[in-house]
Amino acid sequence: MGCSRTRRKVSHVSQHPIRIGIGGYGNLGRGVEAAIAKTPDMTLVGVFTRRAPETVTTLSGQVPVHPWDSLPERTEDIDVLVLCGGSKSDLPEQGPAMAALFNTVDSFDTHATIPEYFAAVDAPARAAGRTALISCGWDPGVFSVNRLFGEALLPDGETYTFWGRGLSQGHSDAVRRVPGVAGAVQYTLPADAAVEAVRAGGRPELSTREKHTRECFVVLADGADAEAVRSEIVGMPHYFADYDTTVNFITAEELERDHAAMPHGGFVIRSGSTGEGNSQVVEYRLALESNPEFTASALVAYARAVHRMSAAGQHGAKTVFDVAPGLLSPRPAADLRRDLL
Amino acid sequence: MGCSRTRRKVSHVSQHPIRIGIGGYGNLGRGVEAAIAKTPDMTLVGVFTRRAPETVTTLSGQVPVHPWDSLPERTEDIDVLVLCGGSKSDLPEQGPAMAALFNTVDSFDTHATIPEYFAAVDAPARAAGRTALISCGWDPGVFSVNRLFGEALLPDGETYTFWGRGLSQGHSDAVRRVPGVAGAVQYTLPADAAVEAVRAGGRPELSTREKHTRECFVVLADGADAEAVRSEIVGMPHYFADYDTTVNFITAEELERDHAAMPHGGFVIRSGSTGEGNSQVVEYRLALESNPEFTASALVAYARAVHRMSAAGQHGAKTVFDVAPGLLSPRPAADLRRDLL
C-alpha cells in the first residue's frame, strides 16, 4: 500500500507547488523547514528573520535567508507565510500586520486572548482578501478539534485535557529565575490515577493538583542552598503552588546529557453517555518526541488548507474549527474516499 | 463550566429547530431518536418505516410513525432525513432515491463500494440541490477522519486501525449459520502485543492474524457435536481462517444474560517521524458500551452540519472529509473559539 500511495501522491503534485515562506527561525521555524521537506506539493521560498540574515544557517543550508523587512516586497512570491514567532510579543504584532499582506498560519497559544487576537487578525485579512489561520498546532490545534468533536458527538458528557509527560518551556523559565538556580528544566506529568478514573468512564471532578504533577531537574549555582531553592520553587504562586512538585538536583553535565530533548504530548478524553446511560469514551492521545516538530507539521498541513481556502474565496481569520479535514491532505478527494474512508 | 455551557447552548437555539426524519427504525434508528433528545437545536418530525406503522413503538412513545411511502409528501417538513437502513440492501436503493428528495445522512459502510455509492448518491443530490452525507458513523466516520489527520500531519508514517473489543454482527451471523449452532455471538479483539508494538513507535508489518483475534460464544443445538462445530467455525474462509479464533460453548441462558449488549470500539494509530527521526505517535481510541448509539450520535451531529452545508449551497454527495468541525456543534463559532480552542 505504501508504494501505490506514494505513486498517487506524486501523480497529484501540481505543476505549481504551494510556495511557503517561514517567518522567524527558531525551533518552530526549523521544524517547518523539516516538515516541508516531507511534503510532495510544497516548496520553501525562504526564511525571513529579524536577525542579520548572514548569521542564520538553515537545517539544509539550501534555503535563502532574507531580512524580515523585505517581506512586503514578496507578496507575489509566497502563497502562505508560516509565522513561527512567539505568542507573547511576536505574534500580537506580526499576525495582524502580515495578514494584510499574505495568507498566514500561526500558532498563537495564549488561550485567554484568542478572541481578541482573532479579531485583530480578521479585520486586515478581510480587508486585503487574505486567509489567516490562527492558533494552529496541537494545543491549541488538533487537541481543540478533539474537544469540539467530543462535545458534538457526546453532548451529555465531560471533556478532560491532560498534558504530558512533557517539557514546559514557561515553567522551566520560571525555575531558572529562582535565585541559586544555574540551570533547570520542568516536566508536566498527567496524574495516572486521574487519567485512569476518566478512561474508565467515570466523570470525576478533578482539582488542579489531582490532574497533573510537576517534576523539576535543577542545577544549583555555586554555594546555593538546596532546601531554600526547593522551597522557593514548590511554593511559587501560579506556577507550582497548586501542584505536587518534585525537585531533583542534578549536575550541569546531566542536564545537558539527559534533558536536551523536547518531548510532550497528552490526552483529550470525552467521557459521555448515550441512550439509557451507556458509557461512551473517546480518547485522543499524542506521544511526541519533538513538540516543536509536531507543531510545525500541523502548521504545514494547515498551510495547505489555507492556500485552498484562499483560492476558494474564504477570507478573513480562521481557526482549525473552520477547516474541512480533506483540505489538509495533498491527495485528491476521490482517493481519500477510496483509501481512508 | 457545565452550567454556563448549558446556558450558552440554550441561548443559541434558534426559533426554528432543525427538523429531522428517521428513515428505518432498528437499533440505529432508536439510537438516533435517543441522540436527538440530547440536542438543544433539533426536533424529530417522525419515524418512517416499511413495516406497518402501527406495529412500531418508538423509545419515547411520543414520535409519530409513518409509512415509508409517505416520504415523498414530506419534503417540505424535513430538513435532514437520517437513513438508518443497512448497507447490504437498504442503502444502495434508498440513498440515491432519498437524495433526490431530502438532505440525507447515512452510515453506508461497505468500504469496497464507497466510490460507487458516492457517485450513485451524488448525481441525484446535485440535480435536486440537496446535500447527502454518506458513510458517517465511527468506521467509516470519525475513524476515517483520524486516518486522514494522521496521514496529513505525519506524512512519513504508517496508519494502523484496530477494532474491538467489540461484537461483530456479520461474524456473529456467520457463526449462527454453522450447522449445530443454536445461538452465537462473536467478539473481535485487538491483539495486545500488536497494539503495544505500534504504540511504542515501531512501525511493524502486521499480518491479519497478528492484529486481531476472534472469540465466539456458542450455544449448541440439541445433539450437535462440539468439536465438529468448533472445527467448522475456525476453518471458515474469509471470516475465521486467517485469525486465531477461540470458541466457547455456553448455555442459552448465559448467551442471553451475558452477551446482549453491543459494545465496540478500537484504535486508529498513526506512527510517524519528523525531522531527523523523532518518533511521533497519535492515537484515537473509542471505548463504546453501545455501538449503535454512538453511530447514531455521529449521524445526528453530522445531520446538523448537513443542514448548514445545504443552506450554504454546498450540494451533492459529501463525506466526513468535507465537513469543517465547527459545523458539528450547536454553539456559535465565537463561543467555540473562546471555550474550546
XYZ file of C-alpha atoms in Angstrom:
682
model
C 0.000 0.000 0.000
C 2.828 2.376 0.817
C 4.101 2.059 -2.715
C 0.862 2.737 -4.530
C 0.096 5.564 -2.119
C 3.385 7.233 -2.988
C 2.616 6.882 -6.661
C -0.770 8.515 -6.236
C 0.713 11.378 -4.278
C 3.267 12.116 -6.938
C 0.661 11.984 -9.668
C -1.275 14.642 -7.812
C 1.565 17.118 -7.391
C 0.521 20.029 -9.493
C 2.781 21.925 -11.847
C 2.714 24.722 -9.302
C 3.749 23.678 -5.807
C 2.473 25.734 -2.893
C 5.100 28.376 -2.128
C 5.775 28.701 1.599
C 7.638 31.416 3.482
C 8.870 30.928 7.043
C 8.568 33.984 9.286
C 11.018 33.578 12.176
C 13.590 30.842 12.530
C 13.786 29.240 15.968
C 12.834 25.657 16.905
C 9.444 26.036 15.247
C 10.833 27.528 12.028
C 13.350 24.706 11.775
C 10.505 22.235 12.269
C 8.557 23.861 9.421
C 11.574 23.561 7.126
C 11.866 19.859 8.018
C 8.121 19.263 7.568
C 8.009 20.897 4.135
C 10.783 18.577 3.010
C 8.388 15.670 3.674
C 5.541 17.058 1.531
C 5.104 16.343 -2.183
C 3.325 19.589 -3.056
C 5.151 22.460 -1.348
C 8.277 24.450 -1.929
C 10.106 26.688 0.518
C 10.678 30.195 -0.834
C 12.813 31.373 2.050
C 13.260 32.162 5.683
C 12.587 35.715 6.895
C 14.294 36.823 10.063
C 14.768 39.913 12.207
C 18.318 38.812 12.895
C 21.111 39.580 10.452
C 20.374 37.041 7.664
C 24.041 36.044 7.319
C 24.010 34.831 10.954
C 21.197 32.328 10.302
C 22.008 28.874 8.967
C 19.091 26.711 7.935
C 18.868 22.968 8.510
C 19.525 22.079 4.898
C 21.813 25.016 4.262
C 19.915 25.397 0.970
C 17.198 27.825 1.967
C 17.656 31.541 1.239
C 17.525 33.737 4.347
C 16.141 37.244 3.950
C 15.639 40.206 6.249
C 12.183 40.435 7.814
C 11.705 43.902 6.363
C 11.889 42.546 2.813
C 8.590 40.671 3.298
C 6.355 43.416 1.864
C 8.223 43.063 -1.454
C 7.476 39.326 -1.615
C 3.680 39.275 -1.603
C 3.552 37.850 -5.133
C 6.070 35.060 -4.446
C 4.584 33.483 -1.336
C 1.294 31.577 -1.192
C 1.307 31.099 2.584
C 3.556 32.681 5.203
C 4.016 30.447 8.237
C 4.537 32.690 11.259
C 6.904 30.983 13.685
C 7.244 33.679 16.333
C 6.076 33.507 19.939
C 2.691 34.415 21.336
C 3.941 36.851 23.934
C 5.382 39.646 21.824
C 5.939 38.469 18.220
C 2.519 37.344 17.025
C 0.353 40.103 18.528
C 2.253 42.480 16.255
C 3.183 40.227 13.315
C -0.128 38.381 12.952
C -2.299 41.395 12.087
C 0.478 43.067 10.048
C 1.231 40.001 7.940
C -2.459 39.102 7.435
C -2.723 42.347 5.472
C -0.045 41.089 3.050
C -0.156 37.282 2.960
C -2.200 34.225 3.680
C -0.838 33.156 7.043
C -0.779 30.345 9.583
C 0.372 30.813 13.169
C 0.479 29.007 16.493
C -0.828 31.753 18.777
C -1.393 29.914 22.055
C -2.329 32.425 24.745
C -5.740 30.857 25.354
C -7.202 33.783 27.272
C -6.656 36.308 24.489
C -7.588 34.205 21.468
C -10.883 36.073 20.819
C -9.034 39.413 20.849
C -6.240 38.088 18.618
C -8.794 36.589 16.204
C -10.460 39.983 15.814
C -7.109 41.759 15.377
C -6.159 39.391 12.527
C -9.621 39.129 10.971
C -10.029 42.785 10.046
C -6.821 43.235 8.000
C -7.195 39.771 6.411
C -10.726 40.543 5.239
C -9.731 43.979 4.007
C -6.867 42.521 1.988
C -8.704 39.409 0.768
C -6.330 37.099 2.635
C -6.882 33.969 4.720
C -5.242 33.833 8.144
C -5.443 30.662 10.256
C -4.634 31.369 13.887
C -3.853 29.169 16.876
C -2.784 26.069 14.999
C -0.566 23.290 16.354
C -1.544 20.645 18.861
C -2.937 22.669 21.767
C -4.452 24.895 20.552
C -4.884 22.898 17.353
C -5.648 19.214 16.986
C -6.482 18.959 20.703
C -9.033 21.742 20.175
C -10.568 19.834 17.256
C -10.901 16.813 19.504
C -12.510 18.818 22.295
C -15.050 20.030 19.741
C -15.651 16.556 18.265
C -16.082 15.099 21.743
C -18.665 17.667 22.758
C -20.558 17.466 19.446
C -20.648 13.661 19.339
C -21.468 13.199 23.022
C -23.427 16.251 24.214
C -24.085 14.529 27.534
C -20.531 14.277 28.850
C -17.409 15.930 30.185
C -14.139 16.756 28.442
C -10.766 16.332 30.122
C -7.422 17.521 28.774
C -4.233 16.117 30.290
C -0.778 17.284 29.253
C 2.496 15.439 29.403
C 4.812 13.906 30.070
C 6.350 16.967 28.536
C 8.852 19.722 28.866
C 7.195 23.022 29.717
C 9.161 25.997 28.456
C 7.324 28.561 30.580
C 7.714 26.593 33.797
C 11.362 25.828 33.049
C 11.949 29.558 32.632
C 10.226 30.242 35.951
C 12.514 27.792 37.752
C 15.579 29.343 36.115
C 14.643 32.719 37.571
C 14.839 31.378 41.154
C 17.969 32.672 42.942
C 20.527 29.886 43.321
C 19.436 28.046 40.140
C 22.119 27.733 37.470
C 20.048 25.651 35.072
C 16.735 23.798 35.047
C 14.020 22.024 33.141
C 10.465 21.279 34.224
C 8.263 18.396 33.105
C 4.486 18.277 33.416
C 3.047 14.812 34.045
C -0.572 13.685 33.930
C -1.529 12.005 37.190
C -2.068 8.312 36.466
C -4.930 7.893 38.915
C -6.864 10.772 37.353
C -6.331 9.511 33.801
C -7.446 6.005 34.757
C -10.561 7.294 36.501
C -11.562 9.275 33.420
C -10.752 6.463 30.983
C -12.900 4.087 32.996
C -15.928 6.203 32.096
C -16.316 7.987 35.399
C -16.703 11.728 35.245
C -14.723 12.799 38.292
C -14.406 16.419 39.341
C -10.655 16.877 39.442
C -8.734 19.639 41.145
C -5.637 21.116 39.526
C -3.498 19.156 41.985
C -5.218 15.894 41.123
C -4.797 16.208 37.343
C -1.077 16.886 36.942
C 2.168 16.707 38.815
C 5.337 18.693 38.104
C 8.889 17.484 38.112
C 11.923 19.801 38.102
C 15.554 18.988 37.369
C 17.741 21.725 38.783
C 21.442 22.563 38.647
C 22.389 24.591 41.715
C 24.612 27.651 41.442
C 27.831 27.565 43.442
C 27.086 27.871 47.114
C 23.309 27.814 46.722
C 21.212 26.190 49.455
C 19.301 23.243 48.002
C 16.499 23.320 50.559
C 15.933 27.046 50.078
C 15.780 26.613 46.296
C 13.385 23.677 46.603
C 11.128 25.583 48.933
C 11.100 28.635 46.677
C 10.146 26.523 43.646
C 7.366 24.428 45.176
C 5.735 27.466 46.754
C 5.800 29.661 43.645
C 2.281 31.024 43.073
C 0.505 30.193 39.770
C 3.390 28.008 38.573
C 3.850 25.407 41.317
C 1.895 26.193 44.485
C -1.233 24.369 43.265
C 0.650 21.220 42.240
C 2.569 18.388 43.801
C 6.075 19.263 42.660
C 9.215 17.167 42.865
C 12.607 18.883 42.676
C 15.625 16.796 41.689
C 19.121 18.244 41.853
C 21.478 17.213 39.069
C 24.784 18.293 37.600
C 25.215 20.592 34.619
C 26.512 17.599 32.661
C 23.393 15.568 33.463
C 21.163 18.472 32.463
C 22.836 18.718 29.081
C 23.031 14.975 28.512
C 19.591 13.849 29.701
C 17.288 16.834 29.288
C 18.014 18.444 25.918
C 15.068 16.861 24.064
C 11.645 18.468 23.840
C 9.130 15.675 24.337
C 5.499 16.428 25.012
C 2.011 15.103 24.462
C -1.116 14.354 26.395
C -4.716 13.279 26.099
C -8.099 14.749 25.322
C -10.774 12.473 26.745
C -14.505 12.866 26.303
C -16.483 10.723 28.679
C -20.155 10.707 27.861
C -23.249 8.627 27.788
C -25.972 7.885 25.286
C -29.423 6.330 25.464
C -30.285 4.949 28.862
C -26.818 5.553 30.302
C -24.450 3.611 28.065
C -20.917 4.856 28.719
C -19.005 6.074 25.656
C -15.365 7.145 25.971
C -13.361 8.881 23.255
C -9.654 9.459 23.759
C -7.153 11.326 21.599
C -3.542 10.860 22.606
C -0.257 12.351 21.450
C 3.164 10.979 22.393
C 5.681 13.334 20.842
C 9.442 13.079 20.910
C 9.638 16.586 19.482
C 6.998 19.108 20.462
C 8.153 21.859 18.048
C 8.442 19.458 15.094
C 4.895 18.164 15.599
C 3.550 21.707 15.948
C 5.421 22.583 12.759
C 3.932 19.575 10.948
C 0.457 20.779 11.902
C 1.242 24.305 10.671
C 2.379 22.900 7.331
C -0.703 20.690 6.836
C -2.953 23.642 7.695
C -0.946 25.917 5.376
C -2.114 23.636 2.546
C -5.708 24.136 3.672
C -5.217 27.907 3.928
C -3.942 28.023 0.364
C -7.053 26.185 -0.827
C -9.482 28.222 1.279
C -7.901 31.417 -0.011
C -8.296 30.196 -3.581
C -11.946 29.404 -2.811
C -12.512 32.958 -1.587
C -12.819 32.093 2.107
C -11.038 35.122 3.501
C -10.555 36.516 7.000
C -9.310 34.928 10.207
C -9.942 31.191 10.520
C -9.296 28.506 13.083
C -8.935 24.730 12.923
C -12.696 24.571 13.514
C -13.269 26.074 10.056
C -11.109 23.614 8.131
C -12.637 20.538 6.479
C -10.236 17.629 7.070
C -9.907 16.833 3.358
C -8.226 20.194 2.772
C -5.255 19.036 4.871
C -4.239 16.259 2.506
C -2.297 16.594 -0.742
C -4.328 13.713 -2.181
C -7.447 14.120 -4.365
C -10.828 13.748 -2.650
C -11.711 10.619 -4.634
C -8.511 8.913 -3.465
C -9.221 9.834 0.146
C -12.713 8.356 -0.113
C -11.372 5.165 -1.674
C -8.422 4.661 0.685
C -9.217 6.265 4.026
C -12.996 6.374 4.438
C -18.304 25.258 33.256
C -21.070 22.725 32.642
C -23.627 25.233 33.829
C -22.547 28.212 31.769
C -22.105 25.949 28.733
C -25.690 24.789 29.010
C -26.868 28.364 29.258
C -24.977 29.323 26.123
C -26.397 26.378 24.243
C -29.913 27.294 25.100
C -29.364 30.919 24.151
C -28.239 29.714 20.743
C -31.259 27.547 19.976
C -32.890 29.276 17.080
C -36.593 29.866 16.720
C -36.544 27.130 14.103
C -35.053 23.867 15.306
C -33.605 21.530 12.692
C -36.352 19.109 11.680
C -35.130 15.523 11.495
C -36.791 12.469 9.972
C -35.660 8.935 10.768
C -35.740 6.512 7.844
C -35.856 2.973 9.223
C -36.295 2.037 12.859
C -33.951 -0.683 14.115
C -31.117 -0.304 16.662
C -29.663 2.630 14.741
C -32.976 4.434 14.342
C -33.648 4.050 18.067
C -30.175 5.480 18.728
C -30.966 8.487 16.552
C -34.163 9.118 18.482
C -32.214 8.977 21.752
C -29.437 11.235 20.419
C -31.842 13.903 19.180
C -33.361 14.057 22.657
C -29.917 15.199 23.901
C -29.576 18.076 21.421
C -30.785 21.626 22.063
C -31.448 22.533 18.428
C -33.259 19.630 16.755
C -36.752 18.267 16.639
C -37.892 14.851 15.472
C -40.623 15.024 12.834
C -41.255 11.308 12.689
C -40.106 7.800 12.002
C -40.666 6.352 8.525
C -40.830 2.586 8.228
C -41.524 -0.108 5.661
C -43.246 -2.120 8.350
C -46.862 -1.465 9.233
C -46.554 1.789 11.249
C -48.925 0.581 13.968
C -46.512 -2.281 14.758
C -43.639 0.098 15.541
C -43.290 1.581 19.028
C -40.682 4.274 19.492
C -38.499 4.668 22.587
C -40.385 7.650 23.906
C -43.727 6.519 22.579
C -44.188 10.163 21.514
C -42.845 10.063 17.973
C -45.265 9.713 15.059
C -44.604 6.642 12.885
C -45.442 6.905 9.194
C -45.290 4.558 6.232
C -42.098 4.784 4.199
C -44.087 5.543 1.070
C -45.377 8.781 2.561
C -41.879 10.288 2.489
C -42.254 11.996 -0.917
C -45.123 14.054 0.528
C -42.931 15.312 3.389
C -40.126 17.078 1.541
C -41.168 20.474 2.941
C -41.356 19.286 6.560
C -37.976 17.622 6.970
C -34.615 19.430 6.955
C -32.492 16.268 7.125
C -33.548 12.648 6.706
C -31.302 10.269 8.671
C -31.200 6.972 6.815
C -30.901 4.121 9.299
C -31.060 1.145 6.955
C -28.323 -1.391 6.287
C -25.566 -1.190 3.699
C -26.305 -4.513 2.060
C -29.707 -3.938 0.528
C -31.399 -0.863 2.064
C -28.992 1.992 1.392
C -27.931 1.148 -2.179
C -31.565 1.713 -3.123
C -32.694 4.277 -0.523
C -29.594 6.516 -0.569
C -29.877 7.645 -4.198
C -33.688 7.763 -4.122
C -33.872 9.855 -0.944
C -31.033 12.195 -2.005
C -33.331 13.338 -4.802
C -35.907 14.441 -2.214
C -34.122 15.339 1.023
C -30.842 16.321 2.587
C -29.641 12.996 3.968
C -27.092 11.370 6.257
C -26.331 7.655 6.188
C -23.898 5.114 7.596
C -23.062 3.189 4.400
C -20.146 1.009 5.493
C -19.284 -1.391 2.675
C -15.765 0.008 2.259
C -15.100 -1.564 -1.119
C -18.070 0.058 -2.840
C -17.944 3.510 -1.272
C -16.748 5.220 -4.502
C -19.614 3.652 -6.450
C -22.166 4.540 -3.773
C -20.829 8.106 -3.598
C -21.382 8.520 -7.341
C -24.873 6.982 -7.152
C -25.904 9.472 -4.450
C -24.043 12.477 -5.865
C -25.921 12.713 -9.160
C -29.493 12.883 -7.797
C -28.415 15.133 -4.900
C -26.802 17.625 -7.266
C -29.733 17.522 -9.639
C -32.154 18.228 -6.797
C -29.970 20.770 -4.961
C -29.695 18.533 -1.908
C -26.790 17.637 0.388
C -26.186 13.955 1.098
C -23.517 12.890 3.587
C -22.599 9.247 3.134
C -20.639 6.752 5.246
C -20.910 8.506 8.574
C -20.550 6.879 11.989
C -17.342 5.737 13.619
C -15.811 3.463 10.976
C -16.341 4.741 8.383
C -16.715 8.125 10.075
C -14.640 9.559 12.900
C -12.042 6.796 12.452
C -11.734 7.863 8.810
C -11.203 11.473 9.872
C -8.431 10.315 12.162
C -6.773 8.252 9.425
C -6.782 11.378 7.283
C -5.470 13.637 10.072
C -2.722 11.154 10.884
C -1.531 10.947 7.300
C -1.725 14.713 6.741
C 0.060 15.628 9.978
C 2.731 12.937 9.717
C 3.338 12.190 6.030
C 6.298 9.986 6.957
C 4.478 7.270 8.878
C 2.118 4.329 8.940
C -1.528 4.137 9.983
C -2.942 1.217 11.938
C -6.606 0.579 12.683
C -7.508 -1.926 15.396
C -11.081 -2.870 16.196
C -12.531 -4.156 19.427
C -13.163 -5.465 21.859
C -16.465 -5.496 20.090
C -19.412 -7.501 18.972
C -19.321 -8.135 15.230
C -22.774 -8.562 13.747
C -21.556 -10.038 10.463
C -19.304 -12.587 12.120
C -21.973 -13.490 14.672
C -24.351 -14.153 11.787
C -21.741 -16.348 10.089
C -21.350 -18.464 13.224
C -25.122 -18.808 13.551
C -25.287 -20.318 10.068
C -22.992 -23.213 11.064
C -24.991 -26.480 11.395
C -25.327 -27.430 15.052
C -25.297 -23.827 16.308
C -28.449 -22.719 18.117
C -27.177 -19.260 19.042
C -23.914 -17.332 18.986
C -22.075 -14.048 19.283
C -18.608 -13.183 18.044
C -16.231 -10.608 19.507
C -13.265 -9.094 17.691
C -10.284 -8.257 19.920
C -7.196 -6.236 19.082
C -4.067 -8.280 19.807
C -2.327 -6.651 22.779
C 1.183 -7.342 21.521
C 0.466 -5.692 18.173
C -1.124 -2.623 19.786
C 1.788 -2.210 22.175
C 4.350 -2.514 19.377
C 2.598 0.202 17.382
C 2.092 2.485 20.393
C 5.781 2.246 21.203
C 6.533 3.995 17.926
C 7.654 0.951 15.956
C 6.112 0.518 12.556
C 5.698 -3.242 12.433
C 4.319 -5.027 9.399
C 1.427 -6.941 10.873
C -0.405 -9.857 9.336
C -4.156 -10.189 9.722
C -3.543 -12.924 12.299
C -1.215 -10.718 14.313
C -3.582 -7.737 14.539
C -6.791 -9.262 15.837
C -8.133 -12.350 17.494
C -11.712 -13.607 17.427
C -13.732 -15.035 20.259
C -17.009 -16.900 19.790
C -19.648 -17.796 22.369
C -21.802 -20.588 21.004
C -24.948 -22.368 22.155
C -25.028 -25.870 20.661
C -28.204 -27.273 19.154
C -29.517 -30.478 20.717
C -27.261 -33.372 19.812
C -24.674 -31.257 17.991
C -21.022 -32.300 18.134
C -18.993 -29.558 19.804
C -15.713 -30.447 18.146
C -17.273 -30.532 14.672
C -18.861 -27.124 15.258
C -15.599 -25.676 16.567
C -13.681 -27.018 13.617
C -16.219 -25.664 11.128
C -16.068 -22.186 12.698
C -12.301 -21.767 13.000
C -11.734 -23.000 9.440
C -14.382 -20.782 7.817
C -12.744 -18.928 4.906
C -12.723 -15.084 4.977
C -14.419 -14.960 8.380
C -12.154 -17.020 10.649
C -9.497 -18.980 8.768
C -6.983 -16.107 8.871
C -7.407 -15.462 12.593
C -6.708 -17.151 15.889
C -10.214 -17.962 16.978
C -11.429 -19.199 20.352
C -14.777 -20.969 20.588
C -16.502 -21.114 23.976
C -19.652 -23.177 24.463
C -22.274 -21.662 26.744
C -25.924 -22.161 27.586
C -28.797 -20.260 26.023
C -29.326 -18.581 29.411
C -25.726 -17.406 29.524
C -25.969 -16.076 25.991
C -28.992 -14.018 26.864
C -27.682 -12.856 30.235
C -24.058 -12.028 29.378
C -23.991 -11.205 25.677
C -26.967 -8.975 24.903
C -25.023 -5.688 24.908
C -23.398 -4.237 21.802
C -20.021 -2.911 22.914
C -17.393 -1.943 20.377
C -14.524 0.409 19.790
C -10.930 0.337 18.746
C -7.939 2.491 17.883
C -6.563 4.436 14.963
C -2.848 4.918 15.492
C -0.536 6.965 13.290
C 3.103 6.260 13.993
C 5.374 8.669 12.206
C 8.556 10.593 12.441
C 9.636 14.170 11.881
C 12.965 15.924 11.449
C 15.938 13.670 11.994
C 13.860 10.709 13.126
C 11.915 11.938 16.143
C 9.089 9.488 16.806
C 5.582 10.980 16.931
C 2.591 8.810 17.818
C -1.045 9.867 17.520
C -3.768 7.600 18.851
C -7.536 7.904 18.649
C -9.433 5.456 20.790
C -13.109 4.620 21.239
C -14.484 2.507 24.069
C -18.201 2.172 23.416
C -20.783 0.433 25.524
C -23.274 0.840 22.701
C -22.033 0.713 19.141
C -25.365 1.675 17.500
C -25.954 4.571 19.920
C -22.519 6.054 19.211
C -23.014 5.663 15.467
C -26.385 7.355 15.853
C -24.819 10.222 17.821
C -22.375 10.777 14.968
C -25.205 10.738 12.410
C -27.069 13.365 14.414
C -24.046 15.693 14.793
C -23.350 15.386 11.061
C -27.032 15.975 10.270
C -26.549 19.411 11.839
C -23.591 20.024 9.519
C -25.577 18.807 6.506
C -28.358 21.254 7.282
C -25.842 24.095 7.375
C -23.953 22.986 4.258
C -27.225 22.719 2.376
C -28.183 26.227 3.464
C -24.761 27.418 2.259
C -25.397 25.906 -1.186
C -22.911 23.042 -0.823
C -24.919 20.392 -2.631
C -24.155 16.866 -3.816
C -22.701 13.859 -2.029
C -20.338 14.647 0.841
C -18.282 12.684 3.319
C -16.873 13.437 6.759
C -13.753 14.717 4.963
C -15.787 17.648 3.609
C -17.171 18.803 6.951
C -15.457 21.556 8.940
C -15.559 20.521 12.626
C -17.289 23.734 13.717
C -20.376 22.764 11.703
C -20.946 19.826 14.064
C -21.586 21.953 17.120
C -24.794 23.785 18.031
C -22.697 26.560 19.583
C -21.729 29.817 17.815
C -18.223 29.973 16.316
C -17.123 32.733 18.700
C -18.071 30.589 21.699
C -16.161 27.622 20.309
C -13.055 29.769 19.851
C -13.341 31.139 23.364
C -14.064 27.855 25.141
C -12.552 25.013 23.135
C -9.640 26.383 21.113
